GROMACS .gro file of C-alpha atoms in nm:
model
  155
    1MET     CA    1   3.251  19.249   4.896
    2THR     CA    2   3.356  19.083   5.174
    3GLU     CA    3   3.509  18.744   5.257
    4LYS     CA    4   3.451  18.495   5.579
    5THR     CA    5   3.649  18.238   5.621
    6ILE     CA    6   3.506  17.898   5.863
    7THR     CA    7   3.768  17.706   5.976
    8THR     CA    8   3.706  17.305   6.132
    9ASN     CA    9   3.909  17.203   6.448
   10VAL     CA   10   3.933  16.880   6.414
   11ARG     CA   11   4.115  16.653   6.707
   12VAL     CA   12   4.281  16.405   6.585
   13TYR     CA   13   4.325  16.056   6.834
   14ASP     CA   14   4.458  15.771   6.824
   15TYR     CA   15   4.199  15.482   6.974
   16ASN     CA   16   4.443  15.407   7.236
   17GLU     CA   17   4.492  15.737   7.340
   18LEU     CA   18   4.091  15.802   7.410
   19ASN     CA   19   3.920  15.797   7.780
   20SER     CA   20   3.714  15.566   7.910
   21GLU     CA   21   3.368  15.746   7.825
   22ASP     CA   22   3.459  15.777   7.436
   23LYS     CA   23   3.623  15.443   7.423
   24MET     CA   24   3.334  15.296   7.542
   25LEU     CA   25   3.131  15.525   7.349
   26VAL     CA   26   3.341  15.437   6.990
   27ASN     CA   27   3.279  15.074   7.107
   28LEU     CA   28   2.914  15.066   7.166
   29ALA     CA   29   2.909  15.239   6.773
   30ARG     CA   30   3.144  14.955   6.689
   31GLU     CA   31   2.862  14.713   6.842
   32ALA     CA   32   2.623  14.917   6.649
   33THR     CA   33   2.721  14.814   6.298
   34LYS     CA   34   2.603  14.452   6.378
   35SER     CA   35   2.220  14.509   6.421
   36SER     CA   36   2.297  14.768   6.096
   37TYR     CA   37   2.098  14.589   5.792
   38ALA     CA   38   2.254  14.682   5.429
   39PRO     CA   39   2.203  14.410   5.178
   40TYR     CA   40   2.257  14.699   4.882
   41SER     CA   41   2.591  14.922   4.954
   42HIS     CA   42   2.683  14.703   5.222
   43PHE     CA   43   2.777  14.987   5.408
   44HIS     CA   44   2.714  14.962   5.800
   45VAL     CA   45   2.710  15.238   5.967
   46GLY     CA   46   2.689  15.250   6.398
   47SER     CA   47   2.605  15.492   6.631
   48ALA     CA   48   2.619  15.523   6.972
   49LEU     CA   49   2.468  15.802   7.184
   50LEU     CA   50   2.543  15.968   7.576
   51LEU     CA   51   2.263  16.146   7.669
   52ASP     CA   52   2.296  16.397   7.980
   53ASN     CA   53   2.090  16.212   8.235
   54GLY     CA   54   2.372  15.914   8.147
   55VAL     CA   55   2.164  15.685   7.909
   56THR     CA   56   2.312  15.540   7.570
   57ILE     CA   57   2.160  15.466   7.299
   58LYS     CA   58   2.244  15.269   6.987
   59GLY     CA   59   2.143  15.292   6.620
   60ALA     CA   60   2.226  15.141   6.296
   61ASN     CA   61   2.166  15.200   5.889
   62GLN     CA   62   1.816  15.057   5.781
   63GLU     CA   63   1.782  15.001   5.423
   64ASN     CA   64   1.529  14.874   5.183
   65ALA     CA   65   1.492  14.774   4.883
   66ALA     CA   66   1.288  15.113   4.778
   67PHE     CA   67   1.595  15.305   4.899
   68ALA     CA   68   1.415  15.479   5.177
   69GLY     CA   69   1.610  15.355   5.485
   70ILE     CA   70   1.756  15.549   5.786
   71CYS     CA   71   2.111  15.615   5.861
   72GLY     CA   72   2.226  15.521   6.162
   73GLU     CA   73   2.292  15.806   6.348
   74ARG     CA   74   1.925  15.933   6.237
   75SER     CA   75   1.784  15.585   6.386
   76ALA     CA   76   2.005  15.707   6.742
   77CYS     CA   77   1.802  16.037   6.762
   78TYR     CA   78   1.543  15.987   6.671
   79ASN     CA   79   1.478  15.659   6.876
   80ALA     CA   80   1.616  15.913   7.196
   81GLY     CA   81   1.404  16.179   7.123
   82ALA     CA   82   1.110  15.967   7.145
   83ASN     CA   83   1.225  15.763   7.436
   84TYR     CA   84   1.342  16.056   7.636
   85PRO     CA   85   1.246  16.362   7.522
   86GLY     CA   86   1.444  16.687   7.651
   87VAL     CA   87   1.694  16.529   7.754
   88PRO     CA   88   2.036  16.654   7.555
   89ILE     CA   89   2.229  16.481   7.342
   90LYS     CA   90   2.572  16.515   7.543
   91LYS     CA   91   2.811  16.279   7.297
   92ILE     CA   92   2.775  16.121   6.974
   93ALA     CA   93   3.023  15.820   6.800
   94VAL     CA   94   3.016  15.680   6.410
   95THR     CA   95   3.169  15.420   6.232
   96ALA     CA   96   3.099  15.225   5.926
   97PHE     CA   97   3.217  14.886   5.851
   98THR     CA   98   3.244  14.746   5.475
   99GLY     CA   99   3.468  14.529   5.315
  100GLY     CA  100   3.500  14.338   5.589
  101ASP     CA  101   3.648  14.584   5.823
  102PHE     CA  102   3.568  14.893   5.982
  103VAL     CA  103   3.664  15.222   5.754
  104LYS     CA  104   4.058  15.267   5.803
  105GLU     CA  105   3.965  15.692   5.781
  106PRO     CA  106   3.654  15.841   5.954
  107CYS     CA  107   3.292  15.892   5.799
  108SER     CA  108   3.100  16.126   5.883
  109PRO     CA  109   2.719  16.185   5.883
  110CYS     CA  110   2.566  16.258   5.584
  111GLY     CA  111   2.409  16.613   5.507
  112VAL     CA  112   2.029  16.457   5.625
  113CYS     CA  113   2.171  16.349   5.956
  114ARG     CA  114   2.394  16.664   6.024
  115GLN     CA  115   2.105  16.904   5.968
  116ALA     CA  116   1.908  16.633   6.211
  117LEU     CA  117   2.153  16.622   6.501
  118VAL     CA  118   2.207  17.017   6.440
  119GLU     CA  119   1.831  17.020   6.511
  120PHE     CA  120   1.906  16.815   6.831
  121GLU     CA  121   2.177  17.020   6.913
  122VAL     CA  122   1.997  17.405   6.918
  123GLN     CA  123   1.694  17.240   7.126
  124ALA     CA  124   1.928  17.158   7.381
  125GLY     CA  125   2.071  17.485   7.367
  126LYS     CA  126   2.414  17.361   7.415
  127PRO     CA  127   2.714  17.105   7.201
  128MET     CA  128   2.703  16.807   7.094
  129GLN     CA  129   3.003  16.661   7.098
  130VAL     CA  130   3.088  16.477   6.754
  131LEU     CA  131   3.374  16.130   6.704
  132LEU     CA  132   3.422  15.988   6.413
  133ALA     CA  133   3.561  15.669   6.445
  134GLY     CA  134   3.768  15.463   6.174
  135ARG     CA  135   3.983  15.155   6.239
  136ASP     CA  136   4.264  15.302   6.449
  137LYS     CA  137   4.176  15.679   6.422
  138VAL     CA  138   3.945  15.911   6.585
  139TYR     CA  139   3.812  16.234   6.461
  140ILE     CA  140   3.702  16.480   6.721
  141LEU     CA  141   3.489  16.791   6.681
  142ASP     CA  142   3.301  16.963   6.986
  143SER     CA  143   3.023  17.072   6.802
  144ILE     CA  144   2.808  16.907   6.521
  145LYS     CA  145   2.745  17.251   6.436
  146ASP     CA  146   3.163  17.183   6.298
  147LEU     CA  147   3.041  16.959   6.073
  148LEU     CA  148   2.783  17.213   5.910
  149PRO     CA  149   2.903  17.552   5.973
  150LEU     CA  150   2.662  17.746   5.771
  151THR     CA  151   2.345  17.529   5.968
  152PHE     CA  152   1.990  17.618   5.938
  153SER     CA  153   1.874  17.673   6.268
  154GLU     CA  154   1.650  17.950   6.272
  155PHE     CA  155   1.333  17.751   6.320
   0.00000   0.00000   0.00000
């Protein structure tokens, strides 16, 4: 038997330490939480993408009574795929609002979103930077694969 160790490097920033591009993307993700429809979970997720061509796209979770909604991350990346096919996603910012405020600690995408984002990254042939924003802290990862290291990406 052998053992494999997998590590994930996460850079932790205070919001005020971010560069202007990253602040802009986090702010767009925060703004996107306002268009979330979350009457069941009351957990409003907003995301924002920066594409390689400079276009930004927002996404927000959309729930329904059948619990067949869509997460904020996938709503944004599917919008990008439909409207800008073949244009790589350079960065994604994700945040959540609940109980009258943004979450204290950054939250990360669910497994389904991680797999969807990995496929966009694989198609692009280059990493997608990930910004996970809490109220004051922002986690930055160099690739979505850092959140899904044993990814199914041989397709």
